Amino acid sequence: MGTVRLTVGQAIVRFMAEQYVERDGVQNRFIAGVWGIFGHGNVAGLGQALEELGDECAMPYYRPQNEQAQVHLASAYAKHKNRLQTFACMSSIGPGATNMITGAAQATVNRLPVLLFPSDYFANRLPDPVLQQVEHPMEHDVSASDAFRPVSRYFDRISRPEQLLSSLPEAFRVLTDPAATGAVTISLPEDVQSEVYDWPERFFERRVWHVGRPLPEAGPLAEVAALVRAAKKPLIVAGGGAIYAGAEAALDAFATTFGVPVSESQAGKGVLPWNHPMNVGPIGANGGLAANRLARDADLVISIGSRLGDFVTASKTQFQNEDATFVGINVNGFDANKLRAVPLVADAREALTALTAALTAAGHPGTDQAYRERIAALKAEWDARVDFHRTPNGETADLAQPEVIGIVNDAVGGHATVVCAAGSLPGDLLKLWRPEDSKAYHLEYGYSCMGYEIPAGIGIKMAEPEREVIVAIGDGTYLMLNSGIVTAVGEGVKITVVVFDNHGYQCIKDLAWNVGIPQFGNELRFREASTGRLTGGYIPVDFAKHAEAMGAIGVTARTEQEIRDAIAAARTADRMTVIHVHVSPDKRAPGYEGWWDVPPAEVSTSETVKAARARYEQAVALQREELA
Ligand SMILES: Cc1ncc(C[n+]2csc(CCOP(=O)(O)OP(=O)(O)O)c2C)c(N)n1
Ligand SMILES: [Mg+2]
């Protein structure tokens, strides 16, 4: 058997180019390219390899402005591609590496594949401490890259070239396994990246990773079918896994045939179009009244591809029927078993198809007329509430955020992808945005990471260039991580960013208010001499000018017509546009019988804190600790 003489960096590039995935008979290459910022840790290793082999291996290199952003971009790309393709991301040693940790955590929380190559200190340790080395006084084998371990689904450090022979295949096995996937980190010491090895030729042969659709076992399937037949008031909670599995049609058939309402998490929103008769809208802390009322009384709750985060379960207060049974349909046994559920560990599409067949064979008539009428009545009431919030009514000096959401959604339609992650926008979008297909709503609300939005918008647009992409972003988040605009301009990626400027972290101000604290630290205000605190006027930021300075088109829009005009102009512009919209600092969509566990101080001299604590103790009594 022949060998090929390559450096570690060169071997990685050659290997990645030959890794494919296949699902349902369709094949594609798994790694679309490599994002990275160079430093002494990787310029001579992976950097040299990409420069020499990138064209030959069709492995394009992309340059971000920030290592965290490139990981967000890669995970958004993977999410839009239903996890069937992603990017690799590399960094230098130390700060470049640790900058990727936030992105790694965000990908792992959301069960999205990203392949990370941080650089690491010399394996031979001779130059120690190399520039940027955090020296651990008692454990010399510990490096900054070890901080990736708790946020990765697979971690390895390559201290001898031949370790790649087992490590790289394992990395791809984890990345392409729907139950195991998340951030995969292979840390590469600076010296090892440039070292040569005689690799077996077969290491570089094409490998096709089958992305499985695990079938439900007969026993649990029969048990779940019996539960559905016995249920009078069943409810589905659809999560991201339903979309990644391409279960839209199977879910539609199941829900429609058996009259089972479908509620949505942030990741699951859009799995059925908003106006599907069985789509009862969002559930949980940020949910709507239809889903939340049905959830309160449901006697059977079937979660499909959801990690059942606290926003979905309203911190375990959402399901108040003590006799309710839970079913967890999930490829991942960990998620399938949550809420003490009967687990159906399987691919969402396959599980729903099998369940529909079993129930049809048993002649199950589905839910009764009264329940179906209740679903329709609640849905009509909720849709009317949404219309009300989306319609401008001139109550506030600047437009209110829900009104701007309605205006933007009407302007771009139900097939543009809206992307968001943190702030008050996710809650308002969950309630008010109206997606018409499962790729029209892209929320990262697992890690809810400020800074995700702009890089994610770029990733989505790269994943599907034909689709209009709208980045909905708060002023606070924009200020945290906006340099992706330069990347988008450079790459010719045309997205539209709508900055909702309400002068600060208004969702946290709301939250502070709820726990009894007056405005403190959340608004974007000048420090005031008289108070010594951040109580002065608003610090003015011109987001349109800022975006223009980075090469984008910047527009300020204050009225409905100006927003519509700006979106229309963005469509025909030659580059990306940032629309700065002034929104009222005080008006957002209200809550609809959801709750979120944020404990106010147990002791305080403040009357508002004491009152908040008393309210909290009443609410927390509804928490179902047996579902923990
Ligand atoms: C990286 C990161 N830091 C802090 C937080 C906590 N946090 C959540 S939303 C938010 C404020 C967001 O402000 P802005 O983007 O202006 O949105 P608004 O609340 O005003 O709608 C903060 C600080 C977070 N989610 N992510
Ligand atoms: Mg804000």
mmCIF file of C-alpha atoms in Angstrom, residues 472-620:
data_model
loop_
_atom_site.group_PDB
_atom_site.id
_atom_site.type_symbol
_atom_site.label_atom_id
_atom_site.label_comp_id
_atom_site.label_asym_id
_atom_site.label_seq_id
_atom_site.Cartn_x
_atom_site.Cartn_y
_atom_site.Cartn_z
ATOM 1 C CA ALA A 472 -33.442 41.379 12.942
ATOM 2 C CA ILE A 473 -31.059 42.750 15.545
ATOM 3 C CA GLY A 474 -31.255 44.935 18.643
ATOM 4 C CA ASP A 475 -29.033 47.989 19.078
ATOM 5 C CA GLY A 476 -27.272 46.313 21.993
ATOM 6 C CA THR A 477 -26.438 43.212 20.017
ATOM 7 C CA TYR A 478 -25.377 45.236 16.998
ATOM 8 C CA LEU A 479 -22.896 47.109 19.170
ATOM 9 C CA MET A 480 -21.513 43.838 20.519
ATOM 10 C CA LEU A 481 -20.630 42.175 17.204
ATOM 11 C CA ASN A 482 -21.174 43.944 13.907
ATOM 12 C CA SER A 483 -17.905 43.491 12.014
ATOM 13 C CA GLY A 484 -19.469 40.745 9.926
ATOM 14 C CA ILE A 485 -20.777 43.608 7.804
ATOM 15 C CA VAL A 486 -17.253 44.031 6.441
ATOM 16 C CA THR A 487 -17.136 40.299 5.692
ATOM 17 C CA ALA A 488 -20.507 40.395 3.906
ATOM 18 C CA VAL A 489 -19.443 43.416 1.844
ATOM 19 C CA GLY A 490 -16.161 41.721 0.931
ATOM 20 C CA GLU A 491 -17.787 38.437 -0.030
ATOM 21 C CA GLY A 492 -20.607 40.124 -1.929
ATOM 22 C CA VAL A 493 -23.168 38.500 0.349
ATOM 23 C CA LYS A 494 -26.318 40.610 0.170
ATOM 24 C CA ILE A 495 -28.324 40.477 3.346
ATOM 25 C CA THR A 496 -30.551 43.134 4.914
ATOM 26 C CA VAL A 497 -29.967 44.053 8.540
ATOM 27 C CA VAL A 498 -32.768 45.804 10.425
ATOM 28 C CA VAL A 499 -31.479 47.434 13.617
ATOM 29 C CA PHE A 500 -34.257 47.891 16.193
ATOM 30 C CA ASP A 501 -32.860 50.840 18.132
ATOM 31 C CA ASN A 502 -34.569 51.237 21.510
ATOM 32 C CA HIS A 503 -31.546 52.715 23.317
ATOM 33 C CA GLY A 504 -30.257 49.713 25.142
ATOM 34 C CA TYR A 505 -30.889 46.321 26.614
ATOM 35 C CA GLN A 506 -34.628 46.798 26.958
ATOM 36 C CA CYS A 507 -35.506 43.144 27.482
ATOM 37 C CA ILE A 508 -33.217 43.030 30.491
ATOM 38 C CA LYS A 509 -34.660 46.315 31.706
ATOM 39 C CA ASP A 510 -38.091 44.647 31.534
ATOM 40 C CA LEU A 511 -36.705 41.667 33.378
ATOM 41 C CA ALA A 512 -35.140 43.866 36.051
ATOM 42 C CA TRP A 513 -38.483 45.616 36.464
ATOM 43 C CA ASN A 514 -40.188 42.248 36.917
ATOM 44 C CA VAL A 515 -37.815 41.337 39.737
ATOM 45 C CA GLY A 516 -38.395 44.715 41.383
ATOM 46 C CA ILE A 517 -35.331 46.638 40.206
ATOM 47 C CA PRO A 518 -35.707 50.122 38.671
ATOM 48 C CA GLN A 519 -33.707 51.007 35.527
ATOM 49 C CA PHE A 520 -30.092 50.182 36.336
ATOM 50 C CA GLY A 521 -27.324 49.614 33.863
ATOM 51 C CA ASN A 522 -29.378 48.382 30.925
ATOM 52 C CA GLU A 523 -30.117 51.468 28.866
ATOM 53 C CA LEU A 524 -27.445 53.101 26.735
ATOM 54 C CA ARG A 525 -27.057 56.299 28.756
ATOM 55 C CA PHE A 526 -24.351 58.777 29.669
ATOM 56 C CA ARG A 527 -22.904 58.678 33.188
ATOM 57 C CA GLU A 528 -24.456 61.532 35.127
ATOM 58 C CA ALA A 529 -22.384 63.516 37.604
ATOM 59 C CA SER A 530 -25.303 64.130 39.977
ATOM 60 C CA THR A 531 -26.056 60.428 40.479
ATOM 61 C CA GLY A 532 -22.694 58.899 39.646
ATOM 62 C CA ARG A 533 -24.703 56.353 37.701
ATOM 63 C CA LEU A 534 -25.684 55.722 34.080
ATOM 64 C CA THR A 535 -28.747 57.958 34.381
ATOM 65 C CA GLY A 536 -27.952 60.676 31.820
ATOM 66 C CA GLY A 537 -29.517 61.093 28.380
ATOM 67 C CA TYR A 538 -29.346 58.407 25.706
ATOM 68 C CA ILE A 539 -25.972 58.072 23.972
ATOM 69 C CA PRO A 540 -26.817 58.731 20.322
ATOM 70 C CA VAL A 541 -25.527 56.138 17.877
ATOM 71 C CA ASP A 542 -26.013 56.550 14.152
ATOM 72 C CA PHE A 543 -26.196 52.948 12.999
ATOM 73 C CA ALA A 544 -26.756 53.894 9.363
ATOM 74 C CA LYS A 545 -23.555 55.952 9.258
ATOM 75 C CA HIS A 546 -21.701 53.225 11.099
ATOM 76 C CA ALA A 547 -22.774 50.652 8.520
ATOM 77 C CA GLU A 548 -21.823 53.000 5.699
ATOM 78 C CA ALA A 549 -18.371 53.376 7.189
ATOM 79 C CA MET A 550 -17.965 49.624 6.854
ATOM 80 C CA GLY A 551 -18.970 49.622 3.206
ATOM 81 C CA ALA A 552 -22.652 48.755 3.467
ATOM 82 C CA ILE A 553 -25.606 50.909 2.458
ATOM 83 C CA GLY A 554 -26.987 52.618 5.557
ATOM 84 C CA VAL A 555 -30.547 53.975 5.783
ATOM 85 C CA THR A 556 -32.483 55.522 8.641
ATOM 86 C CA ALA A 557 -36.211 54.741 8.638
ATOM 87 C CA ARG A 558 -38.740 56.100 11.103
ATOM 88 C CA THR A 559 -42.104 55.542 9.432
ATOM 89 C CA GLU A 560 -43.919 52.616 7.877
ATOM 90 C CA GLN A 561 -43.367 54.049 4.398
ATOM 91 C CA GLU A 562 -39.665 54.688 5.013
ATOM 92 C CA ILE A 563 -39.184 51.093 6.175
ATOM 93 C CA ARG A 564 -41.010 49.740 3.124
ATOM 94 C CA ASP A 565 -38.972 51.961 0.806
ATOM 95 C CA ALA A 566 -35.720 50.927 2.469
ATOM 96 C CA ILE A 567 -36.520 47.225 2.073
ATOM 97 C CA ALA A 568 -37.524 47.701 -1.559
ATOM 98 C CA ALA A 569 -34.307 49.617 -2.254
ATOM 99 C CA ALA A 570 -32.228 46.975 -0.466
ATOM 100 C CA ARG A 571 -33.550 44.336 -2.847
ATOM 101 C CA THR A 572 -32.127 46.048 -5.910
ATOM 102 C CA ALA A 573 -28.995 47.457 -4.287
ATOM 103 C CA ASP A 574 -25.552 46.227 -5.296
ATOM 104 C CA ARG A 575 -24.535 45.372 -1.740
ATOM 105 C CA MET A 576 -25.930 44.748 1.684
ATOM 106 C CA THR A 577 -28.090 47.281 3.502
ATOM 107 C CA VAL A 578 -28.436 48.217 7.160
ATOM 108 C CA ILE A 579 -31.764 49.856 8.058
ATOM 109 C CA HIS A 580 -31.681 51.819 11.309
ATOM 110 C CA VAL A 581 -35.201 51.878 12.755
ATOM 111 C CA HIS A 582 -36.019 53.913 15.841
ATOM 112 C CA VAL A 583 -38.485 51.964 17.963
ATOM 113 C CA SER A 584 -40.239 52.896 21.154
ATOM 114 C CA PRO A 585 -38.126 51.931 24.195
ATOM 115 C CA ASP A 586 -41.231 50.890 26.092
ATOM 116 C CA LYS A 587 -43.583 48.912 23.910
ATOM 117 C CA ARG A 588 -43.134 45.239 23.091
ATOM 118 C CA ALA A 589 -45.596 42.373 22.663
ATOM 119 C CA PRO A 590 -47.113 41.457 26.038
ATOM 120 C CA GLY A 591 -46.888 38.035 27.654
ATOM 121 C CA TYR A 592 -49.663 35.501 27.112
ATOM 122 C CA GLU A 593 -49.906 33.354 30.192
ATOM 123 C CA GLY A 594 -46.273 32.261 30.011
ATOM 124 C CA TRP A 595 -43.814 32.395 32.883
ATOM 125 C CA TRP A 596 -40.046 32.273 33.259
ATOM 126 C CA ASP A 597 -38.197 31.350 36.438
ATOM 127 C CA VAL A 598 -35.996 34.326 37.395
ATOM 128 C CA PRO A 599 -35.832 34.444 41.196
ATOM 129 C CA PRO A 600 -36.000 37.937 42.775
ATOM 130 C CA ALA A 601 -33.865 38.609 45.858
ATOM 131 C CA GLU A 602 -35.149 36.755 48.922
ATOM 132 C CA VAL A 603 -34.244 39.673 51.146
ATOM 133 C CA SER A 604 -34.155 43.385 50.323
ATOM 134 C CA THR A 605 -35.085 46.750 51.827
ATOM 135 C CA SER A 606 -36.815 47.678 48.557
ATOM 136 C CA GLU A 607 -40.618 47.481 48.517
ATOM 137 C CA THR A 608 -40.662 46.654 44.797
ATOM 138 C CA VAL A 609 -38.234 43.767 45.314
ATOM 139 C CA LYS A 610 -40.321 42.448 48.204
ATOM 140 C CA ALA A 611 -43.465 42.642 46.065
ATOM 141 C CA ALA A 612 -41.709 40.886 43.190
ATOM 142 C CA ARG A 613 -40.581 38.135 45.553
ATOM 143 C CA ALA A 614 -44.132 37.645 46.808
ATOM 144 C CA ARG A 615 -45.415 37.382 43.210
ATOM 145 C CA TYR A 616 -42.613 34.955 42.440
ATOM 146 C CA GLU A 617 -43.434 32.672 45.336
ATOM 147 C CA GLN A 618 -47.011 32.377 44.102
ATOM 148 C CA ALA A 619 -45.929 31.622 40.567
ATOM 149 C CA VAL A 620 -43.208 29.143 41.488
#
